[in-house]
Amino acid sequence: MSNLLYDSQRPGSQEISWCPGCGDFAILEVLKKSLENLNKTPQQTAIISGIGQAGKLPHYIHSNGFHTLHGRALPIATGVKGANPELTVVAVGGDGDMYAEGGNHFLHMLRRNPDITVLVHNNQIYGLTKGQGSPTTLEGMKTTTQPRGVTEEPINAMAIAIAQNASFVARSFIGHKELTQDLIEQAVEHKGLAVVEIFQPCVSFNKLNTYAWYKEHCRIIEDHDPSDRAAALALALDTERYPLGILYRSNDKKTYEEQQAAYQRNNTPLWQRKVDQEALRQLLDSKK
Ligand SMILES: Cc1ncc(C[n+]2csc(CCOP(=O)(O)OP(=O)(O)O)c2C)c(N)n1
């Protein structure tokens, strides 16, 4: 048992139910360390997820949290940040959660640039529902629902994010814990949307993309200027040896909160506004 603030037992918290060897354990550990290193208290942090194995994470960390519907972490995270901009908001989810069920939200998130961090636990499979092909499953891989092999091309979310001028785009593999921690810390510190895709083996349902496979098929980026969008896109398109590190960063984008502030009549964050109890009661009564 470590002394990490984020480890303390929360009333009603659940036992961890990931498979032994799952990459989610290390992502959880690294996320806790990153937040502590940045001196973010659990009270200052909100972890938002959708559904899936990765989606269970808010139950296992002592902070504010919201386990929402499949694919819906991103709009909820945007709402949480809007209601209380002082919170450090981190959305977590699997590749299915973020790129399939939540794919539409993912695209619009890239345009909006809310000041949140998105961690995509990319195990290239639907884990919770026992091994169906996900948007990132490699072509030809046999799965429980594609017994003759997946026929579609995998989605390249990093390339999409760079093409859409997202403000911080990074990729890691959880086998490189120090790199992952460094990227998460930089992502949380970044002002604007920070997407970190983290390769993580699913030891039960993905027998192709193992720890050894990722070690062989990934490389840590050296000598790359993340403000060079064309170079970033070229890196993202390399699917022979996936580049790990910060692929792209554009610091001059306005955050969603800043864009909205220009149009608001009342810029007091929602959580600080007084609730008119009488008006609320009348509204509720009118619906009876
Ligand atoms: C709208 C909707 N569609 C499908 C499901 C069933 N479902 C729950 S989790 C899941 C897959 C999760 O896979 P992923 O997001 O990659 O996360 P992992 O479990 O691999 O961490 C699916 C298909 C659901 N709950 N809601």
PDB file of N, CA, C and O in Angstrom, residues 43-44 120 144 154 156 179 182 230 248 250 262 277:
ATOM      1  N   GLN A  43      -9.497  16.591  -4.306  1.00  0.00           N
ATOM      2  CA  GLN A  43     -10.639  17.523  -4.327  1.00  0.00           C
ATOM      3  C   GLN A  43     -10.593  18.434  -5.550  1.00  0.00           C
ATOM      4  O   GLN A  43     -11.622  18.938  -5.994  1.00  0.00           O
ATOM      5  N   GLN A  44      -9.387  18.638  -6.099  1.00  0.00           N
ATOM      6  CA  GLN A  44      -9.254  19.539  -7.261  1.00  0.00           C
ATOM      7  C   GLN A  44      -9.389  18.789  -8.582  1.00  0.00           C
ATOM      8  O   GLN A  44      -9.223  19.379  -9.643  1.00  0.00           O
ATOM      9  N   VAL A 120      -6.790   7.763 -23.687  1.00  0.00           N
ATOM     10  CA  VAL A 120      -7.433   6.661 -24.411  1.00  0.00           C
ATOM     11  C   VAL A 120      -6.624   5.392 -24.137  1.00  0.00           C
ATOM     12  O   VAL A 120      -5.467   5.280 -24.541  1.00  0.00           O
ATOM     13  N   THR A 144     -13.790 -12.564 -31.497  1.00  0.00           N
ATOM     14  CA  THR A 144     -14.977 -13.372 -31.200  1.00  0.00           C
ATOM     15  C   THR A 144     -16.108 -13.108 -32.200  1.00  0.00           C
ATOM     16  O   THR A 144     -16.914 -13.991 -32.468  1.00  0.00           O
ATOM     17  N   PRO A 154      -7.934  -0.118 -39.439  1.00  0.00           N
ATOM     18  CA  PRO A 154      -8.087   0.538 -38.133  1.00  0.00           C
ATOM     19  C   PRO A 154      -8.106   2.057 -38.247  1.00  0.00           C
ATOM     20  O   PRO A 154      -7.543   2.617 -39.197  1.00  0.00           O
ATOM     21  N   ASN A 156      -7.030   5.781 -37.379  1.00  0.00           N
ATOM     22  CA  ASN A 156      -5.779   6.406 -36.945  1.00  0.00           C
ATOM     23  C   ASN A 156      -6.151   7.710 -36.243  1.00  0.00           C
ATOM     24  O   ASN A 156      -6.211   8.775 -36.841  1.00  0.00           O
ATOM     25  N   LEU A 179       7.802   7.346 -19.500  1.00  0.00           N
ATOM     26  CA  LEU A 179       7.360   8.168 -20.629  1.00  0.00           C
ATOM     27  C   LEU A 179       5.875   8.508 -20.466  1.00  0.00           C
ATOM     28  O   LEU A 179       5.459   9.651 -20.650  1.00  0.00           O
ATOM     29  N   ASP A 182       5.390  11.146 -17.853  1.00  0.00           N
ATOM     30  CA  ASP A 182       5.824  12.449 -18.352  1.00  0.00           C
ATOM     31  C   ASP A 182       4.766  13.032 -19.297  1.00  0.00           C
ATOM     32  O   ASP A 182       4.402  14.212 -19.203  1.00  0.00           O
ATOM     33  N   ALA A 230       3.160  19.147 -40.399  1.00  0.00           N
ATOM     34  CA  ALA A 230       3.376  18.188 -41.486  1.00  0.00           C
ATOM     35  C   ALA A 230       4.233  17.019 -40.997  1.00  0.00           C
ATOM     36  O   ALA A 230       3.938  15.847 -41.271  1.00  0.00           O
ATOM     37  N   TYR A 248       2.202  16.276 -31.657  1.00  0.00           N
ATOM     38  CA  TYR A 248       1.794  17.604 -32.137  1.00  0.00           C
ATOM     39  C   TYR A 248       1.318  18.474 -30.983  1.00  0.00           C
ATOM     40  O   TYR A 248       0.646  17.992 -30.054  1.00  0.00           O
ATOM     41  N   SER A 250      -0.174  22.644 -30.509  1.00  0.00           N
ATOM     42  CA  SER A 250      -0.390  24.009 -30.999  1.00  0.00           C
ATOM     43  C   SER A 250      -0.861  24.833 -29.809  1.00  0.00           C
ATOM     44  O   SER A 250      -1.939  24.614 -29.280  1.00  0.00           O
ATOM     45  N   ALA A 262     -16.551  34.835 -24.201  1.00  0.00           N
ATOM     46  CA  ALA A 262     -16.797  36.024 -25.011  1.00  0.00           C
ATOM     47  C   ALA A 262     -18.290  36.223 -25.290  1.00  0.00           C
ATOM     48  O   ALA A 262     -18.722  37.328 -25.597  1.00  0.00           O
ATOM     49  N   GLN A 277     -34.023  29.265  -5.177  1.00  0.00           N
ATOM     50  CA  GLN A 277     -34.791  28.103  -4.694  1.00  0.00           C
ATOM     51  C   GLN A 277     -36.275  28.224  -5.029  1.00  0.00           C
ATOM     52  O   GLN A 277     -36.919  27.262  -5.414  1.00  0.00           O
TER      53      GLN A 277
END
